[in-house]
PDB file of C-alpha atoms in Angstrom:
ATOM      1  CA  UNK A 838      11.128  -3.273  16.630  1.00 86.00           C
ATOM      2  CA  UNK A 839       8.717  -2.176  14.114  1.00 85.00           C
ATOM      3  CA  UNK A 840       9.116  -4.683  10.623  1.00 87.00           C
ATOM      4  CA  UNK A 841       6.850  -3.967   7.980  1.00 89.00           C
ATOM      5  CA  UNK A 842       6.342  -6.454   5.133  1.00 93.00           C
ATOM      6  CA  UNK A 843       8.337  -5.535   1.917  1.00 96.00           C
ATOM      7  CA  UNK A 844       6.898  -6.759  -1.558  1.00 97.00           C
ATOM      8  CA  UNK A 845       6.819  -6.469  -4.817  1.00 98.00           C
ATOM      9  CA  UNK A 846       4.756  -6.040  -7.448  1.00 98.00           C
ATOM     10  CA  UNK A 847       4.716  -5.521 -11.541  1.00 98.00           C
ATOM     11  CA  UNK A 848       2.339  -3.836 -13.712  1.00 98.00           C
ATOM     12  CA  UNK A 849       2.085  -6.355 -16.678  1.00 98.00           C
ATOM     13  CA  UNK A 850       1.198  -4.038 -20.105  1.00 98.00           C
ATOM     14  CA  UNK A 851       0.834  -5.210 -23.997  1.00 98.00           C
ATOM     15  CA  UNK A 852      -1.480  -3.193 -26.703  1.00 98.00           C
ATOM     16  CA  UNK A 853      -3.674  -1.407 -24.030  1.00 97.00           C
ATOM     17  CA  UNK A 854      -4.434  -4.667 -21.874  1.00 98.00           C
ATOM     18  CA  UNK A 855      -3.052  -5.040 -18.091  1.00 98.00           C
ATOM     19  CA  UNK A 856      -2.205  -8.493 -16.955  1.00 98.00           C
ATOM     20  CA  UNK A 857      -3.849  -9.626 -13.303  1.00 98.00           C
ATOM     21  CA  UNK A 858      -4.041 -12.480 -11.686  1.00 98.00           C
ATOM     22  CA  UNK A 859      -7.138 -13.833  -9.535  1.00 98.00           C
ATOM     23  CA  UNK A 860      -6.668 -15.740  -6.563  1.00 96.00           C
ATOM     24  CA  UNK A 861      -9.705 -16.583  -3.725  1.00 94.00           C
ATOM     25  CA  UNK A 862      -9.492 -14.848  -0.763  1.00 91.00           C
ATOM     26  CA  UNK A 863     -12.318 -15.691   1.918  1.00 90.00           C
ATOM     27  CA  UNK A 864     -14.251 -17.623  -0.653  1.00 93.00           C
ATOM     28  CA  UNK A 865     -14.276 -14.353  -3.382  1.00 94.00           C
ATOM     29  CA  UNK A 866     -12.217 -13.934  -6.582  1.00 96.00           C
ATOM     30  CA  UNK A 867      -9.803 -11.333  -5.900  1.00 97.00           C
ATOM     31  CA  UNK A 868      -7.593  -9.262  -8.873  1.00 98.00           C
ATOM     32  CA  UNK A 869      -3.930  -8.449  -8.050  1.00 97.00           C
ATOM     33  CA  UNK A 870      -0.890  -7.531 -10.329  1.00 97.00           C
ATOM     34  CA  UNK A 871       1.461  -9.984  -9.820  1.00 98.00           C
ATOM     35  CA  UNK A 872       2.894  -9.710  -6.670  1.00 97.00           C
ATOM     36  CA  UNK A 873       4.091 -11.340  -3.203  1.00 96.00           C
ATOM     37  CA  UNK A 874       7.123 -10.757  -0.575  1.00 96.00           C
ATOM     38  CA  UNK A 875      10.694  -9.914  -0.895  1.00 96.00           C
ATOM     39  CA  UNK A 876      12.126 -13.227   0.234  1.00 95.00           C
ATOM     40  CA  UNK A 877      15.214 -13.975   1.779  1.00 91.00           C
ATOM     41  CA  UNK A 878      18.655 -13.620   0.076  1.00 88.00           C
ATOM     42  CA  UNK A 879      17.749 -11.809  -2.973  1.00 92.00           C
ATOM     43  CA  UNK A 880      16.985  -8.719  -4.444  1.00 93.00           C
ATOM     44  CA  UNK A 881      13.976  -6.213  -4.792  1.00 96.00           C
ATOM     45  CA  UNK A 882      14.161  -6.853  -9.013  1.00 95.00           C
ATOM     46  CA  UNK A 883      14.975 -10.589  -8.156  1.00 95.00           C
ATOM     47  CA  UNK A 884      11.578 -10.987  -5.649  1.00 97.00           C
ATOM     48  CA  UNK A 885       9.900  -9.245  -8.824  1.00 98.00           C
ATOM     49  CA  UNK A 886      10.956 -11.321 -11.564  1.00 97.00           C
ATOM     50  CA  UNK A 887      10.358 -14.580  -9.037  1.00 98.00           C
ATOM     51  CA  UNK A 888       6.457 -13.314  -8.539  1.00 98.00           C
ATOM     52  CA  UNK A 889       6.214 -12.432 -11.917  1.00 98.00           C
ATOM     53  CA  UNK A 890       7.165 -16.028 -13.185  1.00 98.00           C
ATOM     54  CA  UNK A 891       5.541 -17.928 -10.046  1.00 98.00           C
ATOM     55  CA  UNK A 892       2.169 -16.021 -10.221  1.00 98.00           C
ATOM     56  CA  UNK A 893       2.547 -16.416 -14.395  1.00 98.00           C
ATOM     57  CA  UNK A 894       4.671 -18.006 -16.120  1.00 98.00           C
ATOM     58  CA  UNK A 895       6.109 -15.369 -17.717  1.00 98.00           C
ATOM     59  CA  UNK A 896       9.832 -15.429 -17.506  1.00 96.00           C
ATOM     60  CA  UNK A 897      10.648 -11.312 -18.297  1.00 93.00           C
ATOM     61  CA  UNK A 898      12.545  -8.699 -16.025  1.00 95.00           C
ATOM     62  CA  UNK A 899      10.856  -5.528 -14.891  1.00 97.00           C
ATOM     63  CA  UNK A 900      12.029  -2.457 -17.428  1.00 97.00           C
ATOM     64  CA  UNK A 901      11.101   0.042 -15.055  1.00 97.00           C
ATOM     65  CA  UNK A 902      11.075   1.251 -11.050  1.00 98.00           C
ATOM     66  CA  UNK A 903       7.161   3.319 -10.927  1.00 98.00           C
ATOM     67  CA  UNK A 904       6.476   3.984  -7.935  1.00 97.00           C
ATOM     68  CA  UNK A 905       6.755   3.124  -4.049  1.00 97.00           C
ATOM     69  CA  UNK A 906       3.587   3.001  -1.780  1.00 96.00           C
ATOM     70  CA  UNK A 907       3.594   2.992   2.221  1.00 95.00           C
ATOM     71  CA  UNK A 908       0.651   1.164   3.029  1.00 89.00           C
ATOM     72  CA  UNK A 909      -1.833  -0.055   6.037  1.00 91.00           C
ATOM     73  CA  UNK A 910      -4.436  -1.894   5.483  1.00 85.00           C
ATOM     74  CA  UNK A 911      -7.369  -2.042   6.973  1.00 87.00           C
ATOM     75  CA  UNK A 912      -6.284  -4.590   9.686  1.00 89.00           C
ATOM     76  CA  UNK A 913      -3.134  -2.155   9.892  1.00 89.00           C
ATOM     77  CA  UNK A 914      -0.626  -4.340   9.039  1.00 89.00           C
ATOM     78  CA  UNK A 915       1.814  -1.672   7.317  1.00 93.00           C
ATOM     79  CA  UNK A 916       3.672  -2.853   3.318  1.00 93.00           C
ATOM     80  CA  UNK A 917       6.354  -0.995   1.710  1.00 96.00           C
ATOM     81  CA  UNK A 918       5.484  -2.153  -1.895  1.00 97.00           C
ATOM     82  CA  UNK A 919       8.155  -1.418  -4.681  1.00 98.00           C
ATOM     83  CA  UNK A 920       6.297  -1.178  -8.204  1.00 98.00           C
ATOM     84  CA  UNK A 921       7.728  -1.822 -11.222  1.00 98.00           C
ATOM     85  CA  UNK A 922       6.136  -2.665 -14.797  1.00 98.00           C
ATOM     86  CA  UNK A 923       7.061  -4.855 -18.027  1.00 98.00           C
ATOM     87  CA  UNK A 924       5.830  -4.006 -21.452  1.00 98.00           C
ATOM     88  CA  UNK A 925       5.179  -6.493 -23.747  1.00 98.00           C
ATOM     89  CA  UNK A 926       4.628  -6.327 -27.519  1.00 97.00           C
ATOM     90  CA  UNK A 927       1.509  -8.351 -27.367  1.00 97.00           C
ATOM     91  CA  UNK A 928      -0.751 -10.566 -24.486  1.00 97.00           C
ATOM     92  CA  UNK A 929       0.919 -14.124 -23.981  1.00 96.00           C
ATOM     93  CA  UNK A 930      -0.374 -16.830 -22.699  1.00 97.00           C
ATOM     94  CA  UNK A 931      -0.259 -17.581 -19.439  1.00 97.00           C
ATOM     95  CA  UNK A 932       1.101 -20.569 -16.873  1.00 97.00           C
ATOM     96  CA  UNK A 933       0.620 -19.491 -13.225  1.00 97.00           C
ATOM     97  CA  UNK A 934       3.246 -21.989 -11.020  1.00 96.00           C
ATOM     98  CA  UNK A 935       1.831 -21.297  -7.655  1.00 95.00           C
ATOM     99  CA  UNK A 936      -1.267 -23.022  -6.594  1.00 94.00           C
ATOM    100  CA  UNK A 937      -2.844 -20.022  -5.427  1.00 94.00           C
ATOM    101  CA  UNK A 938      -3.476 -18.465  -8.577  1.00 97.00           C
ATOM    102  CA  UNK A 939      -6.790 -19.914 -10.093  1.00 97.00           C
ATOM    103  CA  UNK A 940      -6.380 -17.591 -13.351  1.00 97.00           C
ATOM    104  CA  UNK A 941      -4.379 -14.572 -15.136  1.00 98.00           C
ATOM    105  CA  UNK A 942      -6.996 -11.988 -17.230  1.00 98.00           C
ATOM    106  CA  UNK A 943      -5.741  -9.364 -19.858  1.00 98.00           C
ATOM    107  CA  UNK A 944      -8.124  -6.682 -19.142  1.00 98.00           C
ATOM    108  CA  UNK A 945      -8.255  -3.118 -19.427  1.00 98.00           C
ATOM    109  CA  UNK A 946      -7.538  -0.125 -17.286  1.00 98.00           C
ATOM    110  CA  UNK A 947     -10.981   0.757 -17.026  1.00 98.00           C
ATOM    111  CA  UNK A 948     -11.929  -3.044 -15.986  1.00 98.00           C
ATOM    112  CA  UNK A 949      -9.232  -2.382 -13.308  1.00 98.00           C
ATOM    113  CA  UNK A 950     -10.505   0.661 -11.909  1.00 98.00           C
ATOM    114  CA  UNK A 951     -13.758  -0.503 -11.836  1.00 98.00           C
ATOM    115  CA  UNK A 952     -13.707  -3.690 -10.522  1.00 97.00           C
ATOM    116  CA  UNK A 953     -15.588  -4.385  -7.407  1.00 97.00           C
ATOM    117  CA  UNK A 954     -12.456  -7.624  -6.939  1.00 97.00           C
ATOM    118  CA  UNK A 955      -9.661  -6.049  -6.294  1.00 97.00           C
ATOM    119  CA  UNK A 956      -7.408  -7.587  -3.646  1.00 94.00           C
ATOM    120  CA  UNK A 957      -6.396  -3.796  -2.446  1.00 92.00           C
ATOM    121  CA  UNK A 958      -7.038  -0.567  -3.164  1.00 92.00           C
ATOM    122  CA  UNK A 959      -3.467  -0.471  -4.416  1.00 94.00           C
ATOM    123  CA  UNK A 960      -4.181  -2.264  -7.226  1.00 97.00           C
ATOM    124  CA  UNK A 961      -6.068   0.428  -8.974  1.00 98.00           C
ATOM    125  CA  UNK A 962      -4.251   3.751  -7.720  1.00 97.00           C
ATOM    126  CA  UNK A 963      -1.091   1.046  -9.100  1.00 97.00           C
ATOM    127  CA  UNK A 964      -2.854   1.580 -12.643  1.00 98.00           C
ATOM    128  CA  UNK A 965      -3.726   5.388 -11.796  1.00 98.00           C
ATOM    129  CA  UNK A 966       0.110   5.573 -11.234  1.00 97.00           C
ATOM    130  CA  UNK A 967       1.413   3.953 -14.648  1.00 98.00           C
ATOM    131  CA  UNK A 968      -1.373   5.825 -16.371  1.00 98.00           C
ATOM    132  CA  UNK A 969       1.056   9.125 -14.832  1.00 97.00           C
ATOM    133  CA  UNK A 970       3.486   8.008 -17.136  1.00 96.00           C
ATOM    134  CA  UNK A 971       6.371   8.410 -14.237  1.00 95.00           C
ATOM    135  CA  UNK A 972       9.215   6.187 -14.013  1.00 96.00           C
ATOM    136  CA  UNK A 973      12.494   5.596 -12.699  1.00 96.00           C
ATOM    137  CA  UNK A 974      15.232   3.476 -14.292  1.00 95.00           C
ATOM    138  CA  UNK A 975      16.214   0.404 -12.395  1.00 94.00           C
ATOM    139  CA  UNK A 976      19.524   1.059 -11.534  1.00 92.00           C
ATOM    140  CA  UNK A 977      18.139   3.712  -9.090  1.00 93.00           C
ATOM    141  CA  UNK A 978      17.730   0.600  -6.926  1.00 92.00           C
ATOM    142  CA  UNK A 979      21.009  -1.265  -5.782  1.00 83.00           C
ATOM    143  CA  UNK A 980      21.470  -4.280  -3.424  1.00 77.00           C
ATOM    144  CA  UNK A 981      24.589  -3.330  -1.222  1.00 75.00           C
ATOM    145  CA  UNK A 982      26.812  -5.304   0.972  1.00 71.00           C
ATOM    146  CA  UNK A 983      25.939  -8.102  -1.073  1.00 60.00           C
ATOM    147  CA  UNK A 984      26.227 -10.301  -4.007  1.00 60.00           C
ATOM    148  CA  UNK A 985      22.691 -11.005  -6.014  1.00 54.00           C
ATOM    149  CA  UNK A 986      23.515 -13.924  -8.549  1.00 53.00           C
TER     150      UNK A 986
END
């Protein structure tokens, strides 16, 4: 039976700076929104506000559903990745928790799209899609059969 991964990811926003966070992948600085795997046991906003907070320290709940991507990346390993986004009034300071995160950069769309780090191309068309202005409200999403605490 065909399982594709499930994850996560939110579009971090404050005064025209996007929040990503660099990690190394085969010895290269790489640029992601935060982001990882629906885990176990809890819910699609849960896995977001967990990677949000694990990835950097930022302890906030997504505002807003934007947009879900089928992917297959180049080794063809297939993601369905659910993308929400957080505004915030201003940049914060940062405190990534999980040891794979070497650094979180405010940047700007434009640094985004043009960066030659990016850990997918989902990352940017992620951007292109916020920059669309779509969005969905959360409660479009519902965990059934189940109690999320």
């Amino acid at each position: 039976m065909f399982k594709p991964n499930v994850t996560v990811a939110t579009i971090v926003h404050a005064q025209d700076k996007f929040l990503v966070v660099e990690e190394w992948v085969n010895n290269k600085p790489t640029w992601n929104q935060p982001a990882g795997h629906l885990e176990a046991n809890e819910s699609l906003l849960q896995a977001a506000q967990r990677e949000l907070f694990e990835e950097t320290g930022i302890q906030g709940t997504p505002q807003k559903l934007i947009k879900v991507h089928q992917w297959i990346a180049p080794d063809s390993t297939q993601f369905i990745r659910f993308l929400f986004s957080l505004e915030l009034d201003a940049p914060c300071e940062t405190s990534p928790h999980d040891s794979d995160i070497s650094a979180c950069h405010w940047v700007t769309a434009e640094d985004i799209l043009s960066s030659p780090c990016l850990r997918s191309p989902l990352v940017a068309q992620s951007i292109r899609c916020f920059q669309e202005g779509i969005s969905y409200p959360l409660d479009i999403l519902t965990a059934f059969g189940h109690h999320y605490d």
